[in-house]
Amino acid sequence: MRKAILLLIVLLGGINQAWSACTASLSNTAPSLGASVTSFVLNSTEQGVTTNLILQCDSALSLLTNDYVTLTLTGASNIVTNRAAMKRTDDLAVTDLIPLKLCGANNCPANSEVTSTNTGYTWNSSMLLTLLGSKRYTLPLYLRTVTGQTVSAGPYQAILNLNVYYSICAVGTILTGCSNLQSGNLPLTLTVNMTVTNDCTAISAPNLNFGSAPLAKNFPTLSGSVGVTCTKGYAYTVGISNGSNPSGNVRQMASGTNRLSYEIYKGTTTSRWGAVGAERWASAASSAVSTDGLLRTYNFTAQVLPGQNTPPGGTYSDTLLVDLAF
């Protein structure tokens, strides 16, 4: 009789046991992909950061294999091709966007990415396997930028709206199955930040050859262009030095002690292209700009000054320095 009463008490105790719902949080709700990433590094190399999804459930002995957790992307402050995207926060008129990969596995293999249109990423029971009786799951989330983006410099941010669906057995055995299932949807918000900085990667300038002529006034006028590759929207000025043999503010080619004066002008104008003040060339006034906004071209003409006395015959040369100022 005592055994029957004891068994009844145990069964009733099991029926009255209550299990609370699981809770979800992020180890870092506002991870940064970098406080100083140049636009060209961003374009060529993925930038990454990791945070953890922490799911805390009731602790119980469970040997079942049907537990799972699924993460979905329900929305974002901006979306590009089904991915959340970062946008400038300091100038809302700028439309540049940096798409983000959100993944449940390291290195973001294709089947691990969470987009706004797929079914998300699921951690199954084998992935959730923890110490006996433990129901705290720490699940890494991987964020990566998408390469190939051409953007201006500034602070960028994306706000991701996430949903965590969980199905975790609180009480059960292999023989009886799950007698108390914890399941539900938990919304989370993840804010991702990055600061993109300006940079310049290339300056191209041609060599000039006036050829030969019997008189200074007979040399041809040459034309050419200087190309500068910098971050889209970067404001700078381009200057050209006075060379190695100037006389005051006049450029001169040298052949021994002899000199042949010449000048370089902006475009087809008579405005001298120099190294200081108004003689410098502002990027906003460049002759042309590439479609992606990176390469700016500065057209010029070069002329041997015709009013000078013709110096003795010889090979005359000079070296100029092209510089950028920000």
Short mmCIF file of C-alpha atoms in Angstrom, two decimals:
data_model
loop_
_atom_site.label_atom_id
_atom_site.label_comp_id
_atom_site.label_asym_id
_atom_site.label_seq_id
_atom_site.Cartn_x
_atom_site.Cartn_y
_atom_site.Cartn_z
CA MET A 1 0.00 0.00 0.00
CA ARG A 2 2.80 2.41 0.80
CA LYS A 3 4.41 1.78 -2.58
CA ALA A 4 1.20 2.66 -4.41
CA ILE A 5 0.79 5.91 -2.47
CA LEU A 6 4.40 6.91 -3.12
CA LEU A 7 4.03 6.28 -6.86
CA LEU A 8 0.88 8.38 -6.98
CA ILE A 9 2.63 11.29 -5.28
CA VAL A 10 5.49 11.18 -7.78
CA LEU A 11 3.12 11.15 -10.75
CA LEU A 12 1.11 14.04 -9.39
CA GLY A 13 4.29 15.97 -8.77
CA GLY A 14 5.27 15.50 -12.40
CA ILE A 15 1.89 16.75 -13.61
CA ASN A 16 2.10 19.90 -11.52
CA GLN A 17 5.65 20.83 -12.60
CA ALA A 18 5.62 24.04 -14.71
CA TRP A 19 8.34 25.15 -17.12
CA SER A 20 8.82 28.76 -18.12
CA ALA A 21 9.42 29.92 -21.70
CA CYS A 22 12.91 30.38 -23.11
CA THR A 23 14.52 33.82 -23.42
CA ALA A 24 16.84 35.10 -26.14
CA SER A 25 19.51 37.78 -26.10
CA LEU A 26 22.63 38.86 -27.98
CA SER A 27 26.08 39.02 -26.43
CA ASN A 28 26.68 42.25 -28.37
CA THR A 29 23.65 44.11 -29.69
CA ALA A 30 25.72 46.67 -31.62
CA PRO A 31 28.86 45.05 -33.09
CA SER A 32 31.22 47.13 -35.23
CA LEU A 33 32.77 46.00 -38.50
CA GLY A 34 35.52 48.58 -38.09
CA ALA A 35 36.07 52.16 -36.97
CA SER A 36 38.43 53.03 -39.83
CA VAL A 37 38.09 50.94 -42.99
CA THR A 38 39.18 52.60 -46.23
CA SER A 39 36.75 52.47 -49.13
CA PHE A 40 39.22 50.47 -51.24
CA VAL A 41 39.80 47.85 -48.52
CA LEU A 42 36.03 47.55 -48.14
CA ASN A 43 35.69 47.08 -51.90
CA SER A 44 38.24 44.28 -52.13
CA THR A 45 38.12 42.49 -48.77
CA GLU A 46 35.25 41.19 -46.64
CA GLN A 47 35.00 42.82 -43.23
CA GLY A 48 33.64 40.60 -40.49
CA VAL A 49 32.46 40.60 -36.90
CA THR A 50 30.88 37.97 -34.65
CA THR A 51 28.24 38.15 -31.96
CA ASN A 52 26.43 35.39 -30.07
CA LEU A 53 22.78 34.46 -29.90
CA ILE A 54 22.12 33.25 -26.36
CA LEU A 55 19.03 31.12 -25.78
CA GLN A 56 18.27 30.39 -22.14
CA CYS A 57 15.71 27.68 -21.39
CA ASP A 58 14.76 25.65 -18.31
CA SER A 59 17.30 23.06 -17.34
CA ALA A 60 16.09 19.46 -17.64
CA LEU A 61 17.30 15.98 -18.47
CA SER A 62 16.50 15.38 -22.15
CA LEU A 63 17.86 12.65 -24.37
CA LEU A 64 15.61 13.48 -27.33
CA THR A 65 16.82 14.51 -30.78
CA ASN A 66 14.07 16.85 -32.01
CA ASP A 67 15.26 20.09 -30.44
CA TYR A 68 16.06 22.94 -32.81
CA VAL A 69 16.48 26.73 -33.01
CA THR A 70 15.82 28.73 -36.18
CA LEU A 71 16.93 32.31 -36.85
CA THR A 72 15.18 34.41 -39.51
CA LEU A 73 15.60 37.95 -40.82
CA THR A 74 12.20 39.61 -40.72
CA GLY A 75 13.30 43.05 -41.86
CA ALA A 76 16.03 45.69 -41.80
CA SER A 77 16.51 49.44 -42.01
CA ASN A 78 17.61 48.88 -45.63
CA ILE A 79 17.56 45.74 -47.77
CA VAL A 80 19.52 45.04 -50.97
CA THR A 81 19.05 41.75 -52.86
CA ASN A 82 17.44 40.14 -49.81
CA ARG A 83 20.27 41.19 -47.49
CA ALA A 84 20.33 43.85 -44.81
CA ALA A 85 22.42 46.85 -45.88
CA MET A 86 24.25 49.61 -44.04
CA LYS A 87 23.60 53.23 -44.99
CA ARG A 88 25.26 56.55 -44.12
CA THR A 89 23.95 57.99 -40.87
CA ASP A 90 25.52 61.45 -41.15
CA ASP A 91 23.96 62.35 -44.51
CA LEU A 92 20.64 60.68 -45.28
CA ALA A 93 20.69 62.09 -48.82
CA VAL A 94 23.58 59.76 -49.70
CA THR A 95 22.18 56.56 -51.20
CA ASP A 96 25.31 54.40 -50.90
CA LEU A 97 24.60 51.00 -49.34
CA ILE A 98 26.84 48.22 -48.02
CA PRO A 99 25.09 44.80 -48.10
CA LEU A 100 25.68 42.42 -45.19
CA LYS A 101 25.79 38.65 -44.98
CA LEU A 102 24.27 37.23 -41.79
CA CYS A 103 25.30 33.61 -41.26
CA GLY A 104 25.01 30.85 -38.72
CA ALA A 105 28.31 29.21 -39.69
CA ASN A 106 31.85 30.52 -39.91
CA ASN A 107 33.03 31.80 -43.32
CA CYS A 108 29.37 32.07 -44.38
CA PRO A 109 28.90 29.02 -46.62
CA ALA A 110 25.88 29.44 -48.86
CA ASN A 111 23.60 27.18 -46.84
CA SER A 112 24.27 29.14 -43.65
CA GLU A 113 23.19 32.61 -44.78
CA VAL A 114 20.04 34.18 -43.36
CA THR A 115 18.25 36.45 -45.86
CA SER A 116 14.92 38.24 -45.88
CA THR A 117 13.43 35.69 -48.27
CA ASN A 118 14.77 32.31 -47.15
CA THR A 119 13.69 30.10 -44.25
CA GLY A 120 16.62 31.17 -42.10
CA TYR A 121 19.28 29.10 -40.43
CA THR A 122 18.51 26.17 -38.13
CA TRP A 123 20.65 24.70 -35.39
CA ASN A 124 19.46 21.11 -35.04
CA SER A 125 19.72 18.84 -32.02
CA SER A 126 23.25 17.68 -32.82
CA MET A 127 24.40 21.30 -32.95
CA LEU A 128 22.60 22.07 -29.70
CA LEU A 129 24.12 19.15 -27.82
CA THR A 130 25.30 20.46 -24.45
CA LEU A 131 26.15 19.16 -21.02
CA LEU A 132 23.49 16.95 -19.46
CA GLY A 133 20.73 19.12 -18.05
CA SER A 134 22.07 22.40 -19.47
CA LYS A 135 19.65 24.52 -21.49
CA ARG A 136 21.75 27.59 -22.21
CA TYR A 137 22.76 27.68 -25.84
CA THR A 138 25.42 30.08 -27.11
CA LEU A 139 25.14 30.21 -30.89
CA PRO A 140 27.63 32.34 -32.85
CA LEU A 141 26.34 34.70 -35.54
CA TYR A 142 28.70 35.83 -38.29
CA LEU A 143 28.36 39.16 -40.11
CA ARG A 144 30.31 39.88 -43.30
CA THR A 145 30.32 42.74 -45.79
CA VAL A 146 29.84 41.96 -49.48
CA THR A 147 32.84 42.92 -51.61
CA GLY A 148 32.65 45.02 -54.76
CA GLN A 149 30.96 48.02 -53.15
CA THR A 150 31.94 51.54 -54.23
CA VAL A 151 30.85 53.92 -51.50
CA SER A 152 31.69 57.32 -50.07
CA ALA A 153 33.34 57.79 -46.69
CA GLY A 154 31.35 58.20 -43.50
CA PRO A 155 29.62 56.31 -40.68
CA TYR A 156 27.34 53.47 -41.81
CA GLN A 157 24.71 51.54 -39.88
CA ALA A 158 22.17 48.79 -40.39
CA ILE A 159 19.40 47.71 -38.03
CA LEU A 160 18.40 44.07 -38.42
CA ASN A 161 15.08 42.71 -37.17
CA LEU A 162 15.51 39.07 -36.22
CA ASN A 163 13.21 36.32 -35.04
CA VAL A 164 14.29 33.30 -33.02
CA TYR A 165 11.96 30.31 -33.18
CA TYR A 166 12.80 27.55 -30.74
CA SER A 167 11.48 24.09 -30.00
CA ILE A 168 13.19 22.67 -26.92
CA CYS A 169 11.98 19.73 -24.88
CA ALA A 170 11.90 20.47 -21.17
CA VAL A 171 10.89 17.03 -19.91
CA GLY A 172 10.91 13.69 -21.66
CA THR A 173 12.56 10.35 -22.18
CA ILE A 174 13.35 8.16 -25.12
CA LEU A 175 10.53 5.80 -24.08
CA THR A 176 7.77 8.32 -23.39
CA GLY A 177 8.77 11.11 -25.78
CA CYS A 178 8.60 14.80 -24.90
CA SER A 179 6.07 15.48 -22.17
CA ASN A 180 6.71 19.22 -21.92
CA LEU A 181 7.79 21.15 -25.02
CA GLN A 182 9.11 24.69 -24.82
CA SER A 183 8.53 26.55 -28.07
CA GLY A 184 7.92 30.09 -29.25
CA ASN A 185 9.05 33.11 -31.26
CA LEU A 186 11.40 35.70 -29.81
CA PRO A 187 12.12 39.00 -31.63
CA LEU A 188 15.59 40.53 -31.44
CA THR A 189 17.17 43.71 -32.83
CA LEU A 190 20.78 43.80 -34.00
CA THR A 191 22.52 47.07 -34.90
CA VAL A 192 25.68 46.86 -37.04
CA ASN A 193 28.08 49.80 -37.45
CA MET A 194 31.09 50.65 -39.59
CA THR A 195 33.05 53.79 -40.44
CA VAL A 196 34.44 54.04 -43.97
CA THR A 197 37.40 56.39 -44.50
CA ASN A 198 38.79 58.23 -47.52
CA ASP A 199 41.82 57.05 -49.43
CA CYS A 200 43.62 57.59 -52.72
CA THR A 201 45.36 54.75 -54.52
CA ALA A 202 46.79 56.07 -57.79
CA ILE A 203 48.01 59.13 -59.66
CA SER A 204 48.85 58.76 -63.34
CA ALA A 205 50.62 61.40 -65.40
CA PRO A 206 52.18 61.15 -68.88
CA ASN A 207 55.68 62.07 -69.98
CA LEU A 208 55.73 65.00 -72.41
CA ASN A 209 57.98 65.41 -75.42
CA PHE A 210 57.82 68.61 -77.45
CA GLY A 211 60.01 67.11 -80.16
CA SER A 212 62.50 69.38 -81.92
CA ALA A 213 62.22 72.82 -83.51
CA PRO A 214 64.64 75.48 -84.76
CA LEU A 215 62.95 78.28 -82.80
CA ALA A 216 61.19 78.41 -79.44
CA LYS A 217 58.02 79.70 -81.09
CA ASN A 218 57.84 76.68 -83.39
CA PHE A 219 57.33 74.00 -80.73
CA PRO A 220 53.82 72.48 -80.77
CA THR A 221 51.31 72.80 -77.97
CA LEU A 222 50.85 69.44 -76.28
CA SER A 223 47.81 68.08 -74.49
CA GLY A 224 47.50 65.37 -71.86
CA SER A 225 45.70 64.40 -68.70
CA VAL A 226 46.42 63.50 -65.10
CA GLY A 227 44.29 60.76 -63.54
CA VAL A 228 43.63 60.50 -59.80
CA THR A 229 41.85 57.55 -58.16
CA CYS A 230 40.33 58.34 -54.77
CA THR A 231 37.30 57.47 -52.66
CA LYS A 232 34.04 58.54 -54.25
CA GLY A 233 33.13 62.05 -53.14
CA TYR A 234 36.54 62.76 -51.59
CA ALA A 235 37.35 66.49 -51.78
CA TYR A 236 40.97 67.34 -52.58
CA THR A 237 43.10 69.57 -54.80
CA VAL A 238 45.75 68.59 -57.33
CA GLY A 239 48.92 70.62 -57.72
CA ILE A 240 51.89 70.51 -60.08
CA SER A 241 55.26 71.77 -58.87
CA ASN A 242 57.37 74.40 -60.61
CA GLY A 243 59.90 71.74 -61.55
CA SER A 244 63.63 71.56 -60.95
CA ASN A 245 64.72 74.74 -62.75
CA PRO A 246 62.13 77.49 -62.23
CA SER A 247 62.78 81.15 -62.70
CA GLY A 248 60.43 82.79 -60.26
CA ASN A 249 57.06 81.28 -61.12
CA VAL A 250 58.04 80.20 -64.63
CA ARG A 251 58.89 76.58 -65.37
CA GLN A 252 62.07 75.89 -67.31
CA MET A 253 63.64 72.89 -68.98
CA ALA A 254 67.41 72.73 -68.68
CA SER A 255 70.26 71.69 -70.93
CA GLY A 256 73.40 72.32 -68.92
CA THR A 257 73.25 76.00 -67.98
CA ASN A 258 70.80 76.85 -70.77
CA ARG A 259 67.06 77.16 -70.16
CA LEU A 260 63.88 76.78 -72.22
CA SER A 261 60.75 78.23 -70.58
CA TYR A 262 57.41 76.44 -70.78
CA GLU A 263 54.08 76.29 -68.95
CA ILE A 264 51.21 73.94 -68.17
CA TYR A 265 47.62 75.18 -68.26
CA LYS A 266 44.32 73.81 -66.98
CA GLY A 267 42.27 72.34 -69.79
CA THR A 268 42.41 74.52 -72.87
CA THR A 269 42.50 77.75 -70.85
CA THR A 270 45.39 80.06 -70.07
CA SER A 271 45.01 79.42 -66.31
CA ARG A 272 48.34 78.16 -65.01
CA TRP A 273 48.28 74.80 -63.21
CA GLY A 274 50.55 75.26 -60.23
CA ALA A 275 51.21 74.06 -56.70
CA VAL A 276 49.76 76.77 -54.46
CA GLY A 277 46.54 78.69 -53.90
CA ALA A 278 44.15 79.18 -56.80
CA GLU A 279 46.62 77.55 -59.20
CA ARG A 280 45.75 74.17 -57.70
CA TRP A 281 42.87 72.19 -59.23
CA ALA A 282 39.88 71.25 -57.07
CA SER A 283 38.53 67.72 -57.49
CA ALA A 284 34.99 69.04 -57.83
CA ALA A 285 36.10 70.90 -60.99
CA SER A 286 37.83 67.95 -62.67
CA SER A 287 37.55 67.57 -66.42
CA ALA A 288 35.79 64.21 -66.12
CA VAL A 289 34.81 61.59 -63.55
CA SER A 290 34.27 57.86 -64.01
CA THR A 291 30.82 56.33 -63.61
CA ASP A 292 31.72 54.87 -60.21
CA GLY A 293 33.07 58.22 -59.02
CA LEU A 294 36.58 56.94 -58.27
CA LEU A 295 38.71 58.15 -61.18
CA ARG A 296 38.87 61.87 -61.88
CA THR A 297 40.64 63.17 -64.96
CA TYR A 298 42.35 66.55 -65.28
CA ASN A 299 43.08 67.61 -68.86
CA PHE A 300 45.88 70.08 -69.53
CA THR A 301 47.87 71.74 -72.28
CA ALA A 302 51.64 72.32 -72.23
CA GLN A 303 53.36 75.04 -74.24
CA VAL A 304 56.90 76.25 -74.80
CA LEU A 305 56.61 80.01 -74.26
CA PRO A 306 56.86 81.54 -77.74
CA GLY A 307 58.05 85.03 -76.72
CA GLN A 308 61.41 83.94 -75.29
CA ASN A 309 64.76 84.05 -77.02
CA THR A 310 65.66 80.71 -78.54
CA PRO A 311 68.42 79.09 -76.46
CA PRO A 312 71.32 77.10 -77.93
CA GLY A 313 70.53 73.70 -79.42
CA GLY A 314 70.46 70.74 -77.06
CA THR A 315 68.23 68.29 -75.25
CA TYR A 316 66.18 70.09 -72.60
CA SER A 317 64.33 68.37 -69.76
CA ASP A 318 62.58 68.99 -66.47
CA THR A 319 60.90 66.92 -63.75
CA LEU A 320 57.57 67.87 -62.19
CA LEU A 321 55.83 66.58 -59.08
CA VAL A 322 52.06 66.04 -59.00
CA ASP A 323 50.65 66.20 -55.46
CA LEU A 324 47.30 65.93 -53.70
CA ALA A 325 46.16 68.07 -50.79
CA PHE A 326 43.15 67.25 -48.61
#
